[in-house]
Short mmCIF file of N, CA and C in Angstrom, two decimals:
data_model
loop_
_atom_site.label_atom_id
_atom_site.label_comp_id
_atom_site.label_asym_id
_atom_site.label_seq_id
_atom_site.Cartn_x
_atom_site.Cartn_y
_atom_site.Cartn_z
N MET A 4 -63.41 -131.49 46.16
CA MET A 4 -64.54 -132.40 46.25
C MET A 4 -64.61 -133.13 47.61
N TYR A 5 -63.46 -133.66 48.01
CA TYR A 5 -63.40 -134.36 49.28
C TYR A 5 -63.72 -133.41 50.45
N ARG A 6 -63.19 -132.20 50.40
CA ARG A 6 -63.41 -131.22 51.47
C ARG A 6 -64.88 -130.87 51.57
N LYS A 7 -65.54 -130.66 50.46
CA LYS A 7 -66.95 -130.30 50.44
C LYS A 7 -67.80 -131.44 51.00
N LEU A 8 -67.47 -132.66 50.63
CA LEU A 8 -68.17 -133.83 51.12
C LEU A 8 -67.97 -133.97 52.62
N LYS A 9 -66.75 -133.78 53.08
CA LYS A 9 -66.43 -133.90 54.51
C LYS A 9 -67.24 -132.90 55.32
N HIS A 10 -67.30 -131.64 54.83
CA HIS A 10 -68.03 -130.60 55.53
C HIS A 10 -69.53 -130.87 55.50
N LEU A 11 -70.01 -131.39 54.41
CA LEU A 11 -71.45 -131.77 54.32
C LEU A 11 -71.80 -132.84 55.33
N ILE A 12 -70.96 -133.85 55.45
CA ILE A 12 -71.22 -134.93 56.39
C ILE A 12 -71.15 -134.41 57.83
N ILE A 13 -70.10 -133.62 58.16
CA ILE A 13 -70.00 -133.06 59.50
C ILE A 13 -71.17 -132.18 59.81
N ASP A 14 -71.59 -131.32 58.89
CA ASP A 14 -72.76 -130.47 59.13
C ASP A 14 -74.04 -131.27 59.31
N PHE A 15 -74.18 -132.37 58.59
CA PHE A 15 -75.36 -133.21 58.75
C PHE A 15 -75.41 -133.85 60.13
N PHE A 16 -74.28 -134.43 60.57
CA PHE A 16 -74.24 -135.08 61.87
C PHE A 16 -74.34 -134.07 63.01
N GLU A 17 -73.88 -132.82 62.78
CA GLU A 17 -74.03 -131.81 63.77
C GLU A 17 -75.51 -131.37 63.85
N TRP A 18 -76.16 -131.29 62.71
CA TRP A 18 -77.56 -130.94 62.67
C TRP A 18 -78.39 -132.01 63.44
N LEU A 19 -78.01 -133.24 63.34
CA LEU A 19 -78.67 -134.32 64.04
C LEU A 19 -78.37 -134.28 65.54
N GLY A 20 -77.34 -133.58 65.92
CA GLY A 20 -77.00 -133.47 67.34
C GLY A 20 -75.97 -134.49 67.82
N PHE A 21 -75.32 -135.20 66.91
CA PHE A 21 -74.37 -136.20 67.32
C PHE A 21 -72.96 -135.65 67.58
N ILE A 22 -72.61 -134.60 66.88
CA ILE A 22 -71.29 -134.00 67.09
C ILE A 22 -71.38 -132.49 67.18
N HIS A 23 -70.42 -131.91 67.86
CA HIS A 23 -70.33 -130.45 67.96
C HIS A 23 -68.87 -130.06 67.84
N ARG A 24 -68.21 -130.56 66.87
CA ARG A 24 -66.79 -130.27 66.70
C ARG A 24 -66.57 -129.09 65.79
N TYR A 25 -65.47 -128.38 66.06
CA TYR A 25 -65.01 -127.28 65.21
C TYR A 25 -66.03 -126.19 65.10
N ARG A 26 -66.81 -125.98 66.12
CA ARG A 26 -67.80 -124.88 66.15
C ARG A 26 -67.67 -124.16 67.45
N TRP A 27 -68.14 -122.97 67.51
CA TRP A 27 -68.23 -122.26 68.77
C TRP A 27 -69.67 -121.83 68.94
N HIS A 28 -70.07 -121.71 70.19
CA HIS A 28 -71.50 -121.45 70.50
C HIS A 28 -71.57 -120.25 71.43
N VAL A 29 -72.59 -119.45 71.28
CA VAL A 29 -72.81 -118.33 72.16
C VAL A 29 -74.15 -118.56 72.91
N ASN A 30 -74.06 -118.63 74.23
CA ASN A 30 -75.24 -118.76 75.06
C ASN A 30 -75.52 -117.39 75.63
N GLY A 31 -76.53 -116.72 75.18
CA GLY A 31 -76.79 -115.34 75.55
C GLY A 31 -76.81 -114.46 74.32
N ASP A 32 -76.58 -113.17 74.54
CA ASP A 32 -76.63 -112.20 73.44
C ASP A 32 -75.32 -112.26 72.64
N SER A 33 -75.43 -112.64 71.37
CA SER A 33 -74.25 -112.81 70.55
C SER A 33 -73.51 -111.47 70.26
N ASP A 34 -74.27 -110.34 70.42
CA ASP A 34 -73.64 -109.03 70.26
C ASP A 34 -72.65 -108.69 71.37
N ARG A 35 -72.69 -109.45 72.47
CA ARG A 35 -71.77 -109.23 73.56
C ARG A 35 -70.45 -109.98 73.37
N LEU A 36 -70.31 -110.72 72.33
CA LEU A 36 -69.06 -111.40 71.99
C LEU A 36 -68.32 -110.48 71.00
N ILE A 37 -67.24 -109.85 71.43
CA ILE A 37 -66.50 -108.88 70.61
C ILE A 37 -65.20 -109.52 70.18
N LEU A 38 -65.03 -109.75 68.87
CA LEU A 38 -63.86 -110.37 68.32
C LEU A 38 -63.01 -109.33 67.64
N ALA A 39 -61.75 -109.16 68.01
CA ALA A 39 -60.83 -108.25 67.35
C ALA A 39 -60.41 -108.81 65.98
N ASP A 40 -60.35 -110.13 65.88
CA ASP A 40 -59.91 -110.79 64.68
C ASP A 40 -61.13 -111.29 63.89
N LYS A 41 -61.67 -110.42 63.05
CA LYS A 41 -62.88 -110.75 62.30
C LYS A 41 -62.68 -111.85 61.29
N GLU A 42 -61.41 -112.10 60.89
CA GLU A 42 -61.13 -113.16 59.93
C GLU A 42 -61.55 -114.53 60.45
N ILE A 43 -61.70 -114.67 61.76
CA ILE A 43 -62.07 -115.92 62.35
C ILE A 43 -63.46 -116.40 61.86
N LEU A 44 -64.27 -115.45 61.42
CA LEU A 44 -65.62 -115.76 61.01
C LEU A 44 -65.70 -116.23 59.55
N LYS A 45 -64.56 -116.16 58.84
CA LYS A 45 -64.56 -116.54 57.42
C LYS A 45 -63.69 -117.73 57.20
N GLY A 46 -64.08 -118.54 56.21
CA GLY A 46 -63.23 -119.55 55.65
C GLY A 46 -62.74 -120.65 56.59
N GLU A 47 -61.57 -121.19 56.30
CA GLU A 47 -61.04 -122.34 56.97
C GLU A 47 -60.33 -122.04 58.29
N ARG A 48 -59.80 -120.83 58.41
CA ARG A 48 -58.99 -120.51 59.58
C ARG A 48 -59.89 -120.48 60.84
N THR A 49 -59.52 -121.28 61.81
CA THR A 49 -60.26 -121.30 63.07
C THR A 49 -59.39 -121.56 64.26
N GLY A 50 -59.61 -120.79 65.27
CA GLY A 50 -58.91 -121.02 66.55
C GLY A 50 -59.91 -121.26 67.63
N TYR A 51 -61.16 -121.58 67.23
CA TYR A 51 -62.25 -121.75 68.19
C TYR A 51 -62.84 -123.16 68.02
N ALA A 52 -62.23 -124.15 68.63
CA ALA A 52 -62.68 -125.52 68.47
C ALA A 52 -63.62 -125.96 69.60
N ASN A 53 -64.91 -125.88 69.34
CA ASN A 53 -65.93 -126.29 70.31
C ASN A 53 -65.85 -125.48 71.61
N VAL A 54 -65.89 -124.15 71.45
CA VAL A 54 -65.84 -123.29 72.62
C VAL A 54 -67.24 -122.76 72.91
N LEU A 55 -67.58 -122.73 74.21
CA LEU A 55 -68.87 -122.18 74.60
C LEU A 55 -68.62 -120.79 75.22
N PHE A 56 -69.27 -119.79 74.69
CA PHE A 56 -69.20 -118.44 75.22
C PHE A 56 -70.55 -118.14 75.85
N ASN A 57 -70.56 -117.87 77.17
CA ASN A 57 -71.79 -117.49 77.88
C ASN A 57 -71.69 -115.99 78.12
N THR A 58 -72.62 -115.28 77.54
CA THR A 58 -72.60 -113.78 77.65
C THR A 58 -73.78 -113.24 78.47
N ARG A 59 -74.26 -114.05 79.37
CA ARG A 59 -75.46 -113.64 80.14
C ARG A 59 -75.21 -112.50 81.12
N SER A 60 -73.98 -112.43 81.64
CA SER A 60 -73.70 -111.44 82.72
C SER A 60 -72.62 -110.43 82.31
N GLY A 61 -72.29 -110.33 81.02
CA GLY A 61 -71.28 -109.37 80.62
C GLY A 61 -70.80 -109.60 79.19
N TYR A 62 -69.84 -108.79 78.81
CA TYR A 62 -69.25 -108.89 77.46
C TYR A 62 -68.02 -109.79 77.49
N VAL A 63 -67.72 -110.38 76.37
CA VAL A 63 -66.49 -111.14 76.17
C VAL A 63 -65.70 -110.47 75.06
N TYR A 64 -64.51 -109.93 75.39
CA TYR A 64 -63.64 -109.27 74.45
C TYR A 64 -62.52 -110.20 74.14
N ILE A 65 -62.28 -110.51 72.87
CA ILE A 65 -61.19 -111.43 72.49
C ILE A 65 -60.29 -110.69 71.51
N GLY A 66 -58.99 -110.62 71.86
CA GLY A 66 -58.00 -109.93 71.08
C GLY A 66 -57.61 -110.73 69.82
N LYS A 67 -56.62 -110.23 69.15
CA LYS A 67 -56.10 -110.89 67.95
C LYS A 67 -55.19 -112.04 68.28
N ASN A 68 -55.14 -113.02 67.39
CA ASN A 68 -54.28 -114.21 67.47
C ASN A 68 -54.52 -114.98 68.77
N VAL A 69 -55.75 -115.05 69.21
CA VAL A 69 -56.10 -115.87 70.38
C VAL A 69 -56.47 -117.26 69.88
N ILE A 70 -55.95 -118.29 70.54
CA ILE A 70 -56.20 -119.67 70.15
C ILE A 70 -56.86 -120.38 71.32
N PHE A 71 -57.93 -121.14 71.04
CA PHE A 71 -58.62 -121.94 72.06
C PHE A 71 -58.39 -123.40 71.69
N GLY A 72 -58.16 -124.22 72.70
CA GLY A 72 -58.16 -125.66 72.50
C GLY A 72 -59.62 -126.18 72.52
N HIS A 73 -59.76 -127.47 72.55
CA HIS A 73 -61.08 -128.09 72.53
C HIS A 73 -61.79 -127.96 73.88
N ASP A 74 -63.10 -127.83 73.82
CA ASP A 74 -63.99 -127.90 74.96
C ASP A 74 -63.70 -126.84 76.03
N CYS A 75 -63.45 -125.61 75.62
CA CYS A 75 -63.26 -124.50 76.57
C CYS A 75 -64.59 -123.85 76.85
N GLN A 76 -64.71 -123.24 78.04
CA GLN A 76 -65.91 -122.55 78.44
C GLN A 76 -65.52 -121.16 78.95
N ILE A 77 -66.07 -120.13 78.32
CA ILE A 77 -65.85 -118.76 78.68
C ILE A 77 -67.15 -118.25 79.24
N LEU A 78 -67.28 -118.18 80.57
CA LEU A 78 -68.55 -118.01 81.26
C LEU A 78 -68.69 -116.68 82.00
N THR A 79 -69.49 -115.77 81.51
CA THR A 79 -69.78 -114.56 82.28
C THR A 79 -70.93 -114.79 83.20
N GLY A 80 -71.78 -115.77 82.91
CA GLY A 80 -72.98 -116.00 83.68
C GLY A 80 -72.70 -116.39 85.11
N ARG A 81 -73.44 -115.82 86.02
CA ARG A 81 -73.26 -116.06 87.46
C ARG A 81 -74.64 -116.34 88.08
N HIS A 82 -74.67 -117.29 88.96
CA HIS A 82 -75.86 -117.50 89.82
C HIS A 82 -75.43 -117.01 91.19
N ILE A 83 -76.24 -116.15 91.82
CA ILE A 83 -75.87 -115.61 93.12
C ILE A 83 -76.78 -116.30 94.16
N ASP A 84 -76.18 -117.05 95.06
CA ASP A 84 -76.92 -117.78 96.08
C ASP A 84 -77.34 -116.83 97.16
N ASN A 85 -78.58 -116.93 97.63
CA ASN A 85 -78.99 -116.05 98.71
C ASN A 85 -78.80 -116.71 100.09
N TYR A 86 -78.29 -117.94 100.12
CA TYR A 86 -77.89 -118.65 101.30
C TYR A 86 -79.04 -118.94 102.26
N SER A 87 -80.27 -118.70 101.88
CA SER A 87 -81.38 -119.02 102.74
C SER A 87 -81.93 -120.42 102.51
N SER A 88 -81.69 -120.92 101.33
CA SER A 88 -82.16 -122.25 100.96
C SER A 88 -81.14 -122.85 100.00
N PRO A 89 -80.88 -124.14 100.10
CA PRO A 89 -79.87 -124.71 99.18
C PRO A 89 -80.24 -124.67 97.72
N LEU A 90 -81.51 -124.52 97.38
CA LEU A 90 -81.96 -124.54 95.99
C LEU A 90 -82.46 -123.21 95.49
N THR A 91 -82.23 -122.10 96.24
CA THR A 91 -82.79 -120.82 95.86
C THR A 91 -81.65 -119.88 95.39
N PHE A 92 -81.79 -119.36 94.20
CA PHE A 92 -80.86 -118.41 93.64
C PHE A 92 -81.51 -117.13 93.32
N LYS A 93 -80.76 -116.02 93.39
CA LYS A 93 -81.25 -114.76 92.91
C LYS A 93 -81.15 -114.77 91.41
N PRO A 94 -81.85 -113.87 90.74
CA PRO A 94 -81.74 -113.86 89.26
C PRO A 94 -80.32 -113.59 88.80
N THR A 95 -79.94 -114.18 87.66
CA THR A 95 -78.64 -114.00 87.10
C THR A 95 -78.41 -112.52 86.76
N PRO A 96 -77.29 -111.91 87.22
CA PRO A 96 -77.05 -110.53 86.87
C PRO A 96 -76.83 -110.36 85.37
N SER A 97 -77.20 -109.24 84.83
CA SER A 97 -77.07 -109.03 83.37
C SER A 97 -75.83 -108.28 82.99
N GLU A 98 -75.03 -107.82 83.93
CA GLU A 98 -73.80 -107.09 83.63
C GLU A 98 -72.85 -107.16 84.80
N GLY A 99 -71.61 -106.69 84.54
CA GLY A 99 -70.63 -106.62 85.61
C GLY A 99 -69.61 -107.76 85.64
N TYR A 100 -69.72 -108.72 84.76
CA TYR A 100 -68.79 -109.86 84.79
C TYR A 100 -68.12 -110.02 83.42
N ASP A 101 -67.59 -108.92 82.87
CA ASP A 101 -66.92 -108.97 81.57
C ASP A 101 -65.65 -109.78 81.62
N ILE A 102 -65.33 -110.40 80.49
CA ILE A 102 -64.09 -111.17 80.33
C ILE A 102 -63.30 -110.50 79.19
N ASN A 103 -62.04 -110.23 79.48
CA ASN A 103 -61.17 -109.60 78.50
C ASN A 103 -59.96 -110.48 78.25
N ILE A 104 -59.86 -111.02 77.02
CA ILE A 104 -58.75 -111.89 76.68
C ILE A 104 -57.90 -111.11 75.68
N LYS A 105 -56.72 -110.76 76.06
CA LYS A 105 -55.84 -109.86 75.26
C LYS A 105 -55.21 -110.63 74.11
N ASP A 106 -54.44 -109.92 73.26
CA ASP A 106 -53.83 -110.46 72.06
C ASP A 106 -52.83 -111.58 72.37
N GLY A 107 -52.77 -112.56 71.51
CA GLY A 107 -51.75 -113.61 71.56
C GLY A 107 -51.94 -114.64 72.68
N VAL A 108 -53.08 -114.74 73.26
CA VAL A 108 -53.33 -115.71 74.34
C VAL A 108 -53.58 -117.10 73.78
N TRP A 109 -53.02 -118.10 74.46
CA TRP A 109 -53.30 -119.49 74.06
C TRP A 109 -54.03 -120.12 75.24
N ILE A 110 -55.29 -120.45 75.04
CA ILE A 110 -56.08 -121.15 76.07
C ILE A 110 -56.22 -122.59 75.58
N THR A 111 -55.53 -123.48 76.25
CA THR A 111 -55.47 -124.87 75.83
C THR A 111 -56.79 -125.60 76.17
N SER A 112 -56.85 -126.87 75.97
CA SER A 112 -58.09 -127.64 76.06
C SER A 112 -58.68 -127.69 77.47
N ARG A 113 -60.01 -127.69 77.47
CA ARG A 113 -60.82 -127.88 78.68
C ARG A 113 -60.56 -126.85 79.76
N VAL A 114 -60.33 -125.60 79.35
CA VAL A 114 -60.14 -124.51 80.30
C VAL A 114 -61.44 -123.82 80.52
N ILE A 115 -61.72 -123.40 81.76
CA ILE A 115 -62.90 -122.66 82.13
C ILE A 115 -62.43 -121.29 82.59
N VAL A 116 -63.02 -120.23 82.00
CA VAL A 116 -62.72 -118.86 82.39
C VAL A 116 -64.00 -118.30 82.95
N THR A 117 -63.99 -117.83 84.21
CA THR A 117 -65.18 -117.30 84.83
C THR A 117 -65.23 -115.79 84.65
N GLY A 118 -66.41 -115.20 84.87
CA GLY A 118 -66.61 -113.78 84.63
C GLY A 118 -65.85 -112.86 85.53
N GLY A 119 -65.53 -111.66 84.94
CA GLY A 119 -64.85 -110.64 85.72
C GLY A 119 -63.36 -110.75 85.72
N VAL A 120 -62.74 -111.37 84.69
CA VAL A 120 -61.28 -111.52 84.65
C VAL A 120 -60.72 -110.94 83.36
N THR A 121 -59.40 -110.63 83.43
CA THR A 121 -58.63 -110.22 82.26
C THR A 121 -57.42 -111.15 82.18
N ILE A 122 -57.18 -111.67 80.98
CA ILE A 122 -56.03 -112.49 80.72
C ILE A 122 -55.08 -111.66 79.89
N GLY A 123 -53.86 -111.40 80.42
CA GLY A 123 -52.88 -110.53 79.78
C GLY A 123 -52.36 -111.08 78.49
N GLU A 124 -51.69 -110.21 77.68
CA GLU A 124 -51.15 -110.56 76.40
C GLU A 124 -50.14 -111.73 76.48
N ASN A 125 -50.17 -112.56 75.44
CA ASN A 125 -49.20 -113.65 75.27
C ASN A 125 -49.17 -114.63 76.44
N THR A 126 -50.27 -114.81 77.11
CA THR A 126 -50.32 -115.74 78.23
C THR A 126 -50.79 -117.13 77.72
N THR A 127 -50.22 -118.20 78.32
CA THR A 127 -50.63 -119.53 78.01
C THR A 127 -51.36 -120.08 79.26
N VAL A 128 -52.56 -120.59 79.07
CA VAL A 128 -53.31 -121.23 80.18
C VAL A 128 -53.32 -122.72 79.92
N LEU A 129 -52.74 -123.46 80.86
CA LEU A 129 -52.54 -124.91 80.72
C LEU A 129 -53.85 -125.67 80.77
N PRO A 130 -53.87 -126.90 80.21
CA PRO A 130 -55.11 -127.67 80.11
C PRO A 130 -55.77 -127.92 81.48
N GLY A 131 -57.10 -127.85 81.46
CA GLY A 131 -57.90 -128.18 82.64
C GLY A 131 -57.92 -127.08 83.69
N SER A 132 -57.36 -125.93 83.40
CA SER A 132 -57.30 -124.84 84.41
C SER A 132 -58.69 -124.16 84.52
N VAL A 133 -58.89 -123.55 85.69
CA VAL A 133 -60.05 -122.74 85.94
C VAL A 133 -59.57 -121.33 86.30
N VAL A 134 -59.86 -120.40 85.42
CA VAL A 134 -59.38 -119.02 85.60
C VAL A 134 -60.46 -118.23 86.37
N THR A 135 -60.09 -117.78 87.59
CA THR A 135 -61.03 -117.10 88.44
C THR A 135 -60.57 -115.67 88.79
N LYS A 136 -59.35 -115.27 88.38
CA LYS A 136 -58.86 -113.95 88.67
C LYS A 136 -57.97 -113.50 87.50
N ASP A 137 -57.60 -112.21 87.51
CA ASP A 137 -56.78 -111.64 86.46
C ASP A 137 -55.41 -112.33 86.37
N LEU A 138 -54.91 -112.49 85.11
CA LEU A 138 -53.65 -113.17 84.90
C LEU A 138 -52.71 -112.19 84.20
N PRO A 139 -51.41 -112.22 84.58
CA PRO A 139 -50.42 -111.26 84.01
C PRO A 139 -50.06 -111.62 82.57
N SER A 140 -49.51 -110.63 81.88
CA SER A 140 -49.06 -110.83 80.52
C SER A 140 -47.76 -111.67 80.52
N ASN A 141 -47.51 -112.32 79.35
CA ASN A 141 -46.26 -113.10 79.11
C ASN A 141 -46.01 -114.12 80.21
N SER A 142 -47.06 -114.86 80.59
CA SER A 142 -46.88 -115.82 81.65
C SER A 142 -47.47 -117.15 81.27
N ILE A 143 -47.14 -118.19 82.02
CA ILE A 143 -47.74 -119.49 81.89
C ILE A 143 -48.44 -119.75 83.22
N VAL A 144 -49.75 -120.08 83.11
CA VAL A 144 -50.59 -120.26 84.30
C VAL A 144 -51.28 -121.60 84.20
N GLY A 145 -51.64 -122.15 85.35
CA GLY A 145 -52.34 -123.40 85.35
C GLY A 145 -52.87 -123.72 86.72
N GLY A 146 -53.78 -124.72 86.78
CA GLY A 146 -54.30 -125.22 88.02
C GLY A 146 -55.75 -124.85 88.26
N VAL A 147 -56.24 -125.33 89.42
CA VAL A 147 -57.63 -125.08 89.80
C VAL A 147 -57.62 -124.50 91.22
N PRO A 148 -57.75 -123.22 91.41
CA PRO A 148 -57.88 -122.18 90.39
C PRO A 148 -56.51 -121.91 89.74
N ALA A 149 -56.54 -121.30 88.56
CA ALA A 149 -55.29 -121.01 87.84
C ALA A 149 -54.46 -120.04 88.59
N LYS A 150 -53.14 -120.31 88.65
CA LYS A 150 -52.20 -119.42 89.29
C LYS A 150 -50.97 -119.28 88.45
N PHE A 151 -50.26 -118.20 88.68
CA PHE A 151 -49.03 -117.90 87.93
C PHE A 151 -48.00 -119.01 88.20
N LEU A 152 -47.40 -119.57 87.13
CA LEU A 152 -46.34 -120.57 87.30
C LEU A 152 -44.97 -120.02 86.97
N ARG A 153 -44.87 -119.35 85.80
CA ARG A 153 -43.62 -118.75 85.43
C ARG A 153 -43.82 -117.80 84.29
N LEU A 154 -42.82 -116.92 84.05
CA LEU A 154 -42.84 -116.03 82.90
C LEU A 154 -42.41 -116.78 81.65
N LYS A 155 -42.89 -116.38 80.51
CA LYS A 155 -42.48 -116.93 79.26
C LYS A 155 -41.16 -116.33 78.87
N VAL A 156 -40.31 -117.09 78.24
CA VAL A 156 -39.06 -116.60 77.70
C VAL A 156 -39.34 -116.17 76.25
N LEU A 157 -39.31 -114.91 76.01
CA LEU A 157 -39.58 -114.40 74.66
C LEU A 157 -38.28 -114.39 73.86
N ARG A 158 -38.34 -115.00 72.66
CA ARG A 158 -37.15 -115.09 71.82
C ARG A 158 -37.28 -114.13 70.63
N ASP A 159 -36.15 -113.66 70.20
CA ASP A 159 -36.09 -112.86 69.00
C ASP A 159 -35.47 -113.75 67.90
N ASP A 160 -36.32 -114.29 67.03
CA ASP A 160 -35.86 -115.21 66.01
C ASP A 160 -35.25 -114.49 64.80
N GLY A 161 -35.14 -113.16 64.90
CA GLY A 161 -34.65 -112.37 63.76
C GLY A 161 -33.21 -112.33 63.75
#
């Protein structure tokens, strides 16, 4: 009963535009968002807390067991400046800036991932980072722009 009432209230305030928590949004063609973990679309399990996916300039591929923190932006969209005027842009390209996020990646809060990058398996991206180039597997990365900090120590708990 409490859970249904809680979701009803959250949905109502979201409909009014006051909150956008615990939801993910697709700006562009939603068919370009490819999720390997289809269970994310059902029920209570969610690893997508207020994430914006922009699919204007490419596909976004997300592997299994990927977790996003709050307020992340996954942006394929690009504006190409023609440098002739400060306010003039060429049309946004419709392809060529795919984002590939491999299995087991943890993208912490307020991370921005720009188009044309691949994030390797089991990588952790630290809070506030801006990912502008490919990142290796089993690593910890961070910064603006994000850079390799160290390898993860993988444990065998068995």
